[in-house]
Coordinates of C-alpha atoms and ligand atoms in Angstrom, one line a residue:
M395 CA 240.7 -118.1 -69.6
A396 CA 236.7 -117.6 -71.3
D397 CA 234.7 -120.1 -68.6
Q398 CA 232.2 -121.4 -71.1
Q399 CA 231.0 -121.3 -74.9
Y400 CA 227.5 -118.6 -76.1
D401 CA 225.7 -118.4 -79.4
L402 CA 225.2 -115.1 -78.1
V403 CA 226.2 -112.2 -75.6
V404 CA 223.6 -109.1 -75.4
I405 CA 224.5 -106.7 -73.6
G406 CA 222.3 -104.7 -72.0
S407 CA 218.5 -105.8 -71.0
G408 CA 216.2 -103.2 -72.2
P409 CA 213.8 -104.0 -74.7
G410 CA 216.5 -104.2 -77.4
G411 CA 218.4 -106.7 -75.3
Y412 CA 215.6 -108.5 -73.7
V413 CA 213.9 -109.8 -76.4
C414 CA 216.5 -110.7 -78.7
A415 CA 217.9 -112.8 -75.8
I416 CA 214.6 -114.4 -75.7
R417 CA 214.1 -115.1 -79.4
A418 CA 217.6 -116.4 -79.3
A419 CA 217.0 -118.8 -77.0
Q420 CA 213.4 -119.8 -78.2
L421 CA 215.4 -120.8 -82.0
G422 CA 217.8 -122.8 -79.9
M423 CA 221.1 -120.1 -78.8
K424 CA 222.8 -120.5 -75.5
V425 CA 222.1 -117.2 -74.6
A426 CA 223.7 -115.1 -71.6
C427 CA 222.9 -111.4 -71.1
V428 CA 224.7 -108.6 -69.7
E429 CA 222.9 -106.0 -67.1
K430 CA 224.8 -103.7 -64.8
R431 CA 222.0 -102.0 -63.5
E432 CA 220.3 -104.5 -60.3
T433 CA 216.8 -105.2 -62.4
L434 CA 216.5 -106.4 -66.0
G435 CA 214.7 -104.4 -68.7
G436 CA 216.4 -101.6 -69.5
T437 CA 215.3 -97.9 -69.2
C438 CA 212.4 -98.9 -70.8
L439 CA 211.0 -100.8 -67.6
N440 CA 213.1 -99.1 -65.1
V441 CA 213.2 -95.4 -65.5
G442 CA 211.1 -94.8 -68.6
C443 CA 208.4 -95.8 -70.4
I444 CA 206.1 -97.9 -67.1
P445 CA 207.1 -96.1 -64.2
S446 CA 206.1 -93.0 -66.8
K447 CA 202.7 -94.6 -68.1
A448 CA 202.2 -95.5 -64.4
L449 CA 202.4 -92.0 -63.4
L450 CA 200.0 -91.0 -66.5
Q451 CA 197.8 -92.9 -65.9
S452 CA 197.2 -92.6 -61.7
S453 CA 197.6 -89.1 -62.7
E454 CA 195.4 -88.8 -65.2
K455 CA 192.6 -90.9 -62.8
F456 CA 193.0 -87.8 -60.0
D457 CA 192.5 -85.3 -63.0
E458 CA 189.0 -86.9 -64.2
V459 CA 188.1 -86.7 -60.8
R460 CA 188.4 -83.8 -59.9
H461 CA 187.9 -82.2 -63.1
H462 CA 185.5 -84.1 -65.7
L463 CA 183.1 -86.7 -63.1
A464 CA 181.0 -84.0 -63.1
A465 CA 180.5 -83.9 -66.4
H466 CA 178.7 -87.0 -66.6
G467 CA 176.5 -86.1 -64.0
V468 CA 179.1 -87.8 -60.5
K469 CA 180.0 -85.2 -58.0
V470 CA 183.0 -86.2 -56.2
T471 CA 184.4 -84.7 -52.9
G472 CA 186.8 -84.6 -51.4
V473 CA 189.7 -85.2 -52.7
E474 CA 192.6 -85.6 -51.8
L475 CA 196.2 -86.2 -53.4
D476 CA 198.5 -89.0 -51.7
L477 CA 201.9 -89.2 -53.4
K478 CA 202.8 -91.8 -51.2
G479 CA 200.7 -94.4 -52.4
M480 CA 200.7 -92.7 -56.5
L481 CA 205.0 -93.1 -56.8
G482 CA 204.1 -96.3 -55.2
H483 CA 202.5 -98.1 -57.7
K484 CA 205.0 -97.0 -60.2
D485 CA 207.3 -98.6 -57.7
K486 CA 205.3 -102.1 -57.5
V487 CA 204.5 -101.2 -61.5
V488 CA 207.9 -101.3 -62.7
T489 CA 209.2 -104.1 -59.9
D490 CA 206.1 -106.5 -61.4
N491 CA 207.6 -106.0 -64.9
T492 CA 211.4 -106.2 -64.2
N493 CA 210.7 -109.8 -62.0
G494 CA 208.6 -110.8 -64.8
V495 CA 211.7 -110.4 -67.6
A496 CA 213.8 -111.6 -65.0
F497 CA 211.4 -114.3 -64.9
L498 CA 211.5 -115.4 -69.0
F499 CA 215.0 -115.5 -68.4
K500 CA 214.4 -118.7 -66.5
K501 CA 212.0 -120.2 -68.1
H502 CA 214.4 -119.8 -71.7
K503 CA 217.4 -121.0 -69.6
I504 CA 219.4 -117.7 -71.0
D505 CA 222.2 -116.7 -68.0
W506 CA 221.8 -113.0 -66.6
V507 CA 225.4 -112.4 -65.7
K508 CA 224.6 -109.1 -63.4
G509 CA 228.3 -106.6 -64.6
A510 CA 229.0 -104.0 -67.1
G511 CA 229.9 -105.4 -70.0
R512 CA 232.6 -104.7 -72.8
V513 CA 233.5 -106.6 -75.8
A514 CA 237.8 -107.7 -75.4
G515 CA 238.4 -108.7 -79.5
A516 CA 236.9 -111.3 -81.3
G517 CA 234.2 -113.9 -79.7
K518 CA 234.5 -112.2 -76.0
V519 CA 232.8 -110.5 -74.0
A520 CA 235.3 -108.9 -70.5
V521 CA 232.2 -108.6 -67.5
A522 CA 233.7 -106.4 -64.2
L523 CA 230.9 -108.3 -62.7
N524 CA 228.8 -105.8 -59.4
G525 CA 229.6 -108.4 -57.4
G526 CA 233.5 -107.2 -57.3
G527 CA 236.3 -109.2 -59.5
E528 CA 235.9 -109.7 -64.7
R529 CA 234.2 -112.7 -65.7
T530 CA 235.3 -113.4 -68.8
L531 CA 232.2 -114.7 -71.7
A532 CA 233.6 -116.9 -75.1
T533 CA 231.0 -116.4 -77.6
K534 CA 230.0 -116.9 -81.5
N535 CA 228.4 -113.5 -82.0
V536 CA 227.8 -110.6 -79.4
V537 CA 224.1 -108.1 -79.6
V538 CA 225.2 -103.7 -78.8
A539 CA 222.2 -103.3 -77.2
T540 CA 222.9 -100.7 -74.3
G541 CA 221.1 -98.0 -75.1
S542 CA 220.7 -94.6 -74.3
D543 CA 221.4 -92.1 -71.7
V544 CA 219.9 -88.5 -71.2
A545 CA 221.7 -85.0 -73.6
P546 CA 222.7 -82.6 -70.9
L547 CA 222.5 -79.2 -71.7
P548 CA 225.2 -77.0 -71.2
G549 CA 225.7 -74.7 -68.4
V550 CA 222.1 -76.9 -67.0
A551 CA 223.9 -79.4 -64.7
I552 CA 221.2 -81.8 -63.5
D553 CA 221.6 -83.0 -59.5
E554 CA 218.6 -85.0 -59.6
K555 CA 216.5 -82.8 -57.2
K556 CA 215.9 -79.4 -58.4
I557 CA 217.3 -79.5 -62.0
V558 CA 216.8 -82.9 -62.9
S559 CA 216.5 -85.6 -65.6
S560 CA 213.7 -87.6 -66.2
T561 CA 214.6 -89.9 -64.1
G562 CA 214.7 -87.5 -61.6
A563 CA 211.1 -86.4 -62.3
L564 CA 209.1 -89.6 -61.7
A565 CA 210.3 -89.2 -58.4
L566 CA 210.0 -86.7 -57.1
A567 CA 208.9 -86.0 -53.2
E568 CA 206.8 -83.3 -53.6
V569 CA 204.5 -81.2 -56.2
P570 CA 206.7 -78.4 -57.6
K571 CA 204.6 -75.0 -57.8
R572 CA 206.6 -73.9 -60.7
F573 CA 208.0 -76.8 -63.0
V574 CA 209.9 -76.1 -66.0
V575 CA 210.4 -79.3 -69.0
I576 CA 213.2 -77.8 -71.9
G577 CA 212.3 -79.6 -74.3
G578 CA 208.4 -79.5 -76.3
G579 CA 208.8 -83.2 -77.0
Y580 CA 207.8 -86.5 -75.8
I581 CA 209.6 -86.3 -72.5
G582 CA 208.7 -83.3 -71.7
L583 CA 204.1 -83.2 -72.5
E584 CA 203.8 -86.3 -70.4
M585 CA 206.6 -85.8 -67.6
G586 CA 204.8 -82.1 -67.6
S587 CA 201.4 -83.8 -68.3
V588 CA 201.9 -85.7 -65.3
W589 CA 203.1 -82.8 -62.7
R590 CA 200.2 -80.4 -64.2
R591 CA 197.9 -82.6 -62.9
L592 CA 198.9 -83.0 -59.8
G593 CA 199.2 -79.1 -59.6
A594 CA 202.2 -77.9 -60.5
E595 CA 202.7 -74.4 -62.8
V596 CA 203.8 -76.0 -66.2
T597 CA 205.9 -74.1 -68.5
V598 CA 207.3 -75.5 -71.5
V599 CA 210.8 -74.1 -72.9
E600 CA 211.8 -74.9 -76.9
F601 CA 214.2 -74.1 -78.6
L602 CA 211.9 -74.5 -82.2
D603 CA 209.2 -72.2 -83.0
R604 CA 206.7 -75.9 -81.8
I605 CA 206.2 -78.3 -79.9
L606 CA 207.0 -82.2 -81.0
P607 CA 209.1 -81.7 -83.8
G608 CA 208.9 -84.7 -85.3
M609 CA 205.0 -85.2 -85.5
D610 CA 202.6 -83.6 -88.1
A611 CA 202.7 -80.2 -87.6
E612 CA 198.8 -80.0 -87.9
I613 CA 198.9 -82.4 -84.3
S614 CA 201.2 -80.1 -83.0
K615 CA 199.7 -77.2 -83.4
H616 CA 196.4 -78.8 -82.1
M617 CA 198.7 -80.6 -78.9
Q618 CA 199.6 -77.2 -77.8
R619 CA 196.7 -75.6 -78.3
V620 CA 194.8 -78.3 -75.3
M621 CA 197.4 -78.1 -73.1
S622 CA 197.5 -74.5 -73.1
K623 CA 193.9 -75.0 -72.3
Q624 CA 195.2 -77.5 -69.6
G625 CA 197.3 -75.2 -68.5
F626 CA 200.5 -75.5 -69.5
A627 CA 202.9 -72.1 -70.3
F628 CA 204.9 -71.8 -73.3
K629 CA 207.5 -70.2 -74.4
L630 CA 209.0 -71.5 -77.6
G631 CA 211.8 -70.3 -80.5
T632 CA 213.4 -69.8 -77.1
K633 CA 216.8 -71.4 -74.9
V634 CA 217.8 -71.2 -72.2
A635 CA 221.7 -70.1 -71.7
A636 CA 221.9 -70.6 -67.6
A637 CA 220.5 -72.1 -64.7
K638 CA 221.3 -71.3 -61.4
T639 CA 220.4 -72.5 -57.9
T640 CA 219.0 -70.2 -55.5
N641 CA 216.8 -69.2 -52.0
R642 CA 214.3 -68.1 -54.1
G643 CA 214.6 -71.5 -56.5
V644 CA 216.6 -72.6 -59.8
L645 CA 217.4 -68.9 -61.9
L646 CA 216.9 -69.5 -65.6
T647 CA 218.5 -67.1 -67.9
L648 CA 216.0 -67.8 -71.1
E649 CA 217.4 -66.4 -74.2
P650 CA 215.3 -66.1 -77.8
A651 CA 216.6 -68.5 -80.6
K652 CA 217.9 -66.7 -82.3
G653 CA 218.7 -64.0 -80.7
G654 CA 218.3 -61.0 -78.5
A655 CA 217.2 -59.1 -75.0
G656 CA 216.9 -62.3 -72.4
E657 CA 214.4 -62.6 -69.7
E658 CA 214.6 -65.0 -66.4
L659 CA 212.2 -67.2 -65.0
V660 CA 212.2 -69.3 -61.8
A661 CA 211.8 -72.3 -61.2
D662 CA 211.4 -74.5 -58.4
V663 CA 212.6 -78.1 -60.8
V664 CA 213.2 -78.3 -63.5
L665 CA 213.6 -81.5 -65.8
V666 CA 215.6 -80.9 -68.9
A667 CA 214.5 -83.4 -71.6
I668 CA 216.6 -83.1 -75.4
G669 CA 217.3 -85.5 -75.9
R670 CA 218.5 -88.9 -75.6
R671 CA 222.6 -89.9 -77.2
P672 CA 223.4 -93.9 -78.0
Y673 CA 225.0 -95.4 -74.9
T674 CA 228.3 -96.6 -76.1
E675 CA 230.6 -95.9 -73.1
S676 CA 233.4 -97.8 -71.6
L677 CA 232.2 -101.0 -74.5
G678 CA 235.7 -101.4 -75.9
L679 CA 234.2 -100.7 -79.3
K680 CA 237.0 -98.2 -80.4
E681 CA 239.8 -101.0 -79.2
A682 CA 237.6 -103.9 -81.4
G683 CA 237.2 -100.9 -84.1
V684 CA 234.1 -100.8 -84.0
A685 CA 232.5 -98.3 -86.5
L686 CA 230.0 -95.1 -84.7
D687 CA 228.6 -92.8 -87.2
D688 CA 228.2 -89.1 -87.0
K689 CA 225.8 -89.0 -84.5
G690 CA 227.8 -91.7 -82.3
R691 CA 225.9 -94.2 -82.9
I692 CA 227.1 -97.7 -83.9
K693 CA 226.5 -98.3 -87.3
T694 CA 225.1 -101.1 -89.1
D695 CA 224.1 -102.1 -92.4
A696 CA 220.6 -103.7 -93.1
H697 CA 221.3 -107.0 -91.0
F698 CA 222.1 -105.1 -88.1
A699 CA 226.2 -106.0 -88.4
S700 CA 229.0 -103.5 -87.1
N701 CA 232.2 -103.5 -90.0
V702 CA 233.5 -106.5 -87.1
P703 CA 232.2 -109.6 -87.8
G704 CA 229.7 -111.0 -85.5
I705 CA 229.7 -108.2 -83.3
Y706 CA 225.5 -106.4 -83.8
A707 CA 223.6 -103.3 -82.5
I708 CA 220.5 -103.1 -82.1
G709 CA 217.7 -100.4 -80.4
D710 CA 218.7 -96.8 -78.7
V711 CA 222.1 -97.2 -79.5
I712 CA 221.8 -97.3 -83.6
A713 CA 220.0 -95.2 -86.6
G714 CA 216.1 -95.2 -85.8
P715 CA 213.0 -93.7 -83.5
M716 CA 214.4 -94.0 -79.9
L717 CA 211.4 -96.9 -78.9
A718 CA 211.3 -99.2 -76.8
H719 CA 208.7 -101.6 -79.9
K720 CA 212.2 -100.1 -82.8
A721 CA 214.4 -101.7 -80.1
E722 CA 212.0 -105.2 -79.9
D723 CA 211.3 -105.5 -82.7
E724 CA 215.2 -105.3 -83.6
G725 CA 215.2 -107.9 -81.2
V726 CA 213.1 -110.6 -82.4
A727 CA 214.5 -109.3 -86.5
V728 CA 218.4 -109.6 -85.9
A729 CA 217.8 -113.2 -84.0
E730 CA 216.6 -114.8 -86.8
I731 CA 219.6 -113.4 -88.7
I732 CA 221.7 -114.8 -86.9
A733 CA 220.1 -118.2 -86.7
G734 CA 220.1 -118.0 -90.6
Q735 CA 215.7 -117.0 -90.8
A736 CA 215.2 -114.2 -92.6
G737 CA 214.5 -111.2 -90.1
H738 CA 213.8 -107.7 -90.7
V739 CA 211.8 -104.5 -89.7
N740 CA 209.2 -102.4 -91.7
Y741 CA 210.7 -98.9 -90.1
D742 CA 208.1 -97.6 -93.0
A743 CA 205.8 -98.5 -90.5
I744 CA 206.5 -97.9 -87.1
P745 CA 204.0 -96.1 -84.7
G746 CA 204.9 -93.3 -82.6
V747 CA 202.6 -92.1 -79.3
V748 CA 202.7 -89.0 -77.2
Y749 CA 200.8 -90.8 -73.7
T750 CA 199.7 -87.3 -73.1
W751 CA 196.0 -86.4 -73.0
P752 CA 194.8 -86.3 -75.5
E753 CA 197.3 -88.7 -76.4
A754 CA 198.9 -88.1 -80.6
A755 CA 199.7 -91.0 -82.6
S756 CA 201.6 -91.4 -86.7
V757 CA 202.6 -93.6 -88.3
G758 CA 204.1 -92.8 -91.5
K759 CA 204.9 -89.9 -93.3
T760 CA 203.8 -86.6 -92.1
E761 CA 202.4 -84.5 -94.8
E762 CA 205.3 -81.9 -94.2
Q763 CA 207.5 -85.2 -95.1
L764 CA 205.3 -85.4 -98.4
K765 CA 206.1 -82.5 -99.8
T766 CA 208.6 -81.8 -99.5
E767 CA 209.7 -85.5 -100.9
D768 CA 206.5 -84.2 -103.8
V769 CA 204.3 -87.1 -103.3
A770 CA 201.4 -86.6 -104.8
Y771 CA 199.1 -86.8 -101.9
K772 CA 195.0 -86.8 -101.0
S773 CA 194.0 -86.1 -98.1
G774 CA 190.8 -87.2 -95.5
K775 CA 190.8 -85.7 -91.7
F776 CA 187.7 -86.5 -89.1
P777 CA 187.4 -85.1 -85.8
F778 CA 186.3 -86.5 -82.7
T779 CA 183.3 -84.0 -82.4
A780 CA 181.5 -85.8 -84.7
N781 CA 182.7 -89.2 -83.3
G782 CA 179.7 -90.6 -80.5
R783 CA 181.7 -92.7 -78.2
A784 CA 183.6 -89.8 -78.0
R785 CA 180.5 -87.9 -77.4
A786 CA 179.6 -90.2 -74.8
M787 CA 182.9 -90.1 -73.5
N788 CA 182.8 -86.4 -73.3
T789 CA 187.0 -86.1 -74.5
T790 CA 185.6 -84.2 -78.4
D791 CA 188.8 -82.6 -78.8
G792 CA 191.6 -84.0 -81.5
F793 CA 191.0 -85.6 -84.9
V794 CA 191.8 -88.1 -87.6
K795 CA 193.5 -87.3 -90.7
I796 CA 194.6 -90.3 -93.2
L797 CA 197.4 -89.2 -96.1
A798 CA 197.2 -91.5 -99.1
D799 CA 198.6 -91.6 -102.2
K800 CA 197.0 -89.2 -105.5
T801 CA 196.8 -92.8 -107.8
T802 CA 197.3 -95.2 -106.0
D803 CA 195.3 -95.0 -102.6
R804 CA 198.2 -96.0 -100.5
I805 CA 197.9 -95.1 -97.1
L806 CA 201.3 -93.4 -96.7
G807 CA 200.4 -91.8 -93.4
V808 CA 198.1 -91.3 -90.0
H809 CA 198.2 -89.2 -87.7
I810 CA 195.6 -88.8 -84.3
I811 CA 195.3 -87.3 -81.9
G812 CA 191.9 -87.8 -79.0
P813 CA 191.5 -89.7 -77.2
D814 CA 193.1 -93.9 -77.0
A815 CA 195.2 -92.7 -80.0
G816 CA 197.9 -95.3 -79.3
H817 CA 195.3 -97.6 -79.6
L818 CA 193.5 -96.4 -82.3
I819 CA 197.3 -96.7 -84.4
A820 CA 198.3 -100.5 -84.0
E821 CA 194.4 -100.4 -86.4
V822 CA 196.8 -98.8 -89.8
V823 CA 199.5 -99.5 -88.6
L824 CA 198.5 -102.7 -89.9
A825 CA 196.6 -102.0 -92.8
M826 CA 200.3 -99.6 -94.2
E827 CA 202.3 -103.8 -93.4
F828 CA 199.3 -105.1 -95.4
G829 CA 199.7 -102.3 -98.3
A830 CA 196.4 -101.7 -97.4
S831 CA 194.9 -98.5 -99.6
A832 CA 193.1 -95.4 -97.4
E833 CA 189.8 -97.5 -100.0
D834 CA 190.2 -101.0 -97.7
I835 CA 189.5 -99.4 -94.0
A836 CA 186.6 -97.0 -95.7
R837 CA 185.1 -100.8 -96.7
T838 CA 186.1 -102.7 -93.5
C839 CA 182.7 -103.1 -90.9
H840 CA 184.1 -100.6 -87.5
A841 CA 182.2 -101.5 -84.9
H842 CA 179.6 -99.1 -83.7
P843 CA 180.0 -97.2 -81.1
T844 CA 183.4 -96.9 -80.9
L845 CA 186.3 -94.4 -81.7
S846 CA 187.7 -96.6 -84.3
E847 CA 184.0 -95.0 -86.4
A848 CA 186.2 -92.1 -86.8
V849 CA 188.8 -94.1 -88.2
K850 CA 186.7 -95.7 -90.9
E851 CA 185.3 -91.5 -91.3
A852 CA 189.0 -90.1 -92.4
A853 CA 189.1 -93.2 -94.7
L854 CA 186.0 -92.1 -96.4
A855 CA 187.4 -89.0 -96.9
V856 CA 190.2 -89.5 -98.3
D857 CA 187.5 -90.6 -101.1
G858 CA 185.6 -86.7 -100.4
R859 CA 182.8 -89.5 -99.1
P860 CA 183.1 -88.9 -95.2
L861 CA 179.1 -90.0 -93.5
H862 CA 178.6 -88.4 -90.3
I863 CA 179.9 -84.8 -91.7
Ligands
FAD775 P1 218.0 -99.5 -73.0 O1 216.1 -99.7 -72.1 O2 218.2 -98.0 -72.4 O3 218.6 -100.9 -72.4 C1 220.1 -100.8 -72.2 C2 220.8 -101.3 -70.8 O4 222.0 -101.7 -71.0 C3 220.1 -100.5 -69.9 O5 219.2 -101.3 -69.0 C4 222.4 -100.3 -69.1 O6 221.8 -100.5 -68.0 C5 222.2 -101.4 -69.6 N1 223.3 -101.7 -70.4 C6 224.1 -100.3 -70.8 N2 225.7 -100.2 -71.5 C7 226.4 -101.2 -70.7 C8 227.7 -102.3 -70.6 N3 228.3 -102.1 -70.9 N4 227.5 -104.0 -69.8 C9 225.8 -104.3 -69.3 N5 225.1 -103.0 -69.2 C10 224.8 -102.5 -70.2 N6 209.9 -95.4 -75.5 C11 208.3 -96.1 -76.0 O7 208.0 -97.2 -77.2 N7 207.4 -95.5 -75.2 C12 207.2 -94.8 -74.3 O8 206.1 -94.4 -74.3 C13 208.1 -94.6 -73.7 N8 208.8 -93.7 -72.3 C14 209.9 -93.4 -72.4 C15 210.1 -93.1 -71.2 C16 210.8 -91.5 -71.0 C17 211.3 -91.5 -69.9 C18 211.8 -92.4 -71.0 C19 213.8 -91.6 -70.7 C20 212.4 -93.1 -72.4 C21 210.6 -94.4 -73.1 N9 211.1 -94.1 -74.3 C22 209.7 -94.9 -74.3 C23 212.3 -94.8 -75.5 C24 212.7 -96.1 -74.6 O9 212.9 -96.7 -72.6 C25 213.8 -96.7 -75.3 O10 213.7 -96.8 -76.0 C26 214.7 -97.8 -75.0 O11 214.2 -98.4 -73.7 C27 215.5 -97.9 -75.6 O12 215.2 -100.2 -75.4 P2 216.9 -100.5 -76.0 O13 216.7 -101.7 -75.6 O14 217.5 -100.2 -76.9 O15 217.8 -99.8 -74.2
NAI776 P1 212.7 -85.0 -78.4 O1 213.6 -85.4 -79.4 O2 211.2 -85.9 -78.0 O3 212.5 -83.8 -77.7 C1 213.5 -83.6 -77.3 C2 212.9 -81.6 -77.5 O4 214.0 -80.4 -77.1 C3 212.5 -81.1 -78.9 O5 210.7 -80.6 -78.9 C4 214.0 -80.4 -79.6 O6 213.7 -79.5 -80.8 C5 214.0 -79.5 -78.0 N1 215.2 -79.1 -77.7 C6 216.3 -79.4 -78.2 N2 217.3 -78.9 -77.9 C7 216.7 -77.7 -77.1 C8 217.1 -76.4 -76.2 N3 218.0 -76.8 -75.9 N4 216.6 -76.4 -75.6 C9 215.1 -76.3 -75.9 N5 215.0 -77.0 -75.7 C10 215.6 -77.9 -77.2 O7 213.3 -86.2 -77.3 P2 213.2 -86.2 -74.8 O8 211.3 -85.8 -75.0 O9 213.8 -85.7 -74.1 O10 213.0 -88.0 -75.2 C11 214.4 -88.9 -76.2 C12 213.1 -89.9 -77.0 O11 213.3 -90.6 -75.4 C13 212.0 -89.7 -77.2 O12 212.7 -88.7 -79.1 C14 211.2 -90.7 -77.4 O13 212.6 -91.9 -78.6 C15 211.4 -91.6 -76.4 N6 210.1 -90.8 -75.8 C16 209.2 -91.9 -75.9 C17 208.5 -91.6 -75.9 C18 207.1 -92.7 -75.9 O14 207.4 -93.2 -77.1 N7 205.3 -92.4 -75.8 C19 208.0 -91.1 -74.2 C20 209.0 -90.6 -73.6 C21 210.6 -90.8 -74.4

């Protein structure tokens, strides 16, 4: 027997699910959110965005005090790492954030059902309660927001001690001497940066011939150069065929991606970060007839509807970039669509930020994509070496690159590597939402002296008239 009629049951409380629940409640719906983890917030708040950014922030401070304050005339001696304290700060940030979502659920009268949810036929979600027993929720609509999980690498078994996923890499009890990262993407570079700054020798093993393969190639190249200066070693075009835990450490067998003679590498800790896969396990999707695509993601239409009426899906479990803000925007859109409004997500203007130092931030088309799609474009570039504020900060590595349509001047893509790139990209995302041209940014007054002047200068450079280079 179903015990209560809901307008909406959301399965999963990550940034997609919890934001969807809040927006639906704002729109007057009776909402329940089923979460099997003990705390709300999903991957992002518990073991993803938030703890990784806490450690990036803390390790950056440690690195700055040790290596970058002297240039500013600040002498510091006796700097020591208190790893326990750093991890404690990270844990507190996580708890504050997950408690924050619990508070918001109370505020919006959203029922948090603790357990594993499963679609159990039309209008029904069965929950295997964490405390034991089962409860069935009757609902007009279901939104599946179960997110994603670590993609496994055959031959490399994760034990979360010596061979870790991002979750283990967020909680290492001591700084490994030799830290090998498999995968030169978002997680590999961010978690590699944390442990490099804290003293580990870091080697990144990447299958392709470049790191950050989704980003503009110039950004990837520059990032590799800067990170190499920071002491990272890169083995590109290389795959890991096997990993064996020995008393000397983890013995990795590496092979060239294109074939040929292999080599061995020994690590104290190995991080597997080769991507994530949609999480659709034990959800009753097959029984309910919900169609998946060839990558195992729930197939949805432009309104986030699956092929089964009343069942929707958002976030990492559907197509598109696996990013928290993408999941959030879809959560809002689907709640509005269910309420009969016109919810919408503009996939052409979703920023991606890698929170290394310097940061890399990107939105829209890369130069390679424009070439492949045969789009005629203009490019404007401005280096931070010519920006007064970046000089004052002593962080002049990087540049802003703006790609605009050759005929209309409409901005098609922006790629930034440099200090605070993650904040700088916001201006151009907004500009793109408004269909702005490079000239619009070039004619917009930017405060002096700020890093944002580099964005304005890159926009001027699109028309060949930068003022400071
Ligand atoms: P998730 O956050 O994965 O949440 C899904 C939730 O559903 C989970 O809590 C899970 O327990 C629950 N669930 C699953 N099945 C069931 C079930 N049957 N019943 C009940 N509950 C269930 N993105 C960014 O934008 N910025 C970043 O800086 C960033 N950093 C990251 C760092 C790391 C280390 C990782 C791993 C990811 C990072 N991401 C980042 C990606 C981001 O975390 C995801 O894109 C985002 O969490 C996806 O949100 P979601 O709501 O789709 O799913
Ligand atoms: P990723 O897709 O960013 O990078 C994976 C990398 O591993 C790629 O460069 C890929 O070519 C490489 N690779 C794949 N198979 C390999 C193999 N067998 N051997 C060696 N290299 C291999 O995935 P990652 O870093 O695991 O992160 C997962 C997702 O989580 C990201 O794509 C992103 O969507 C999200 N994320 C976002 C962050 C942010 O927004 N700052 C931070 C961390 C994660």
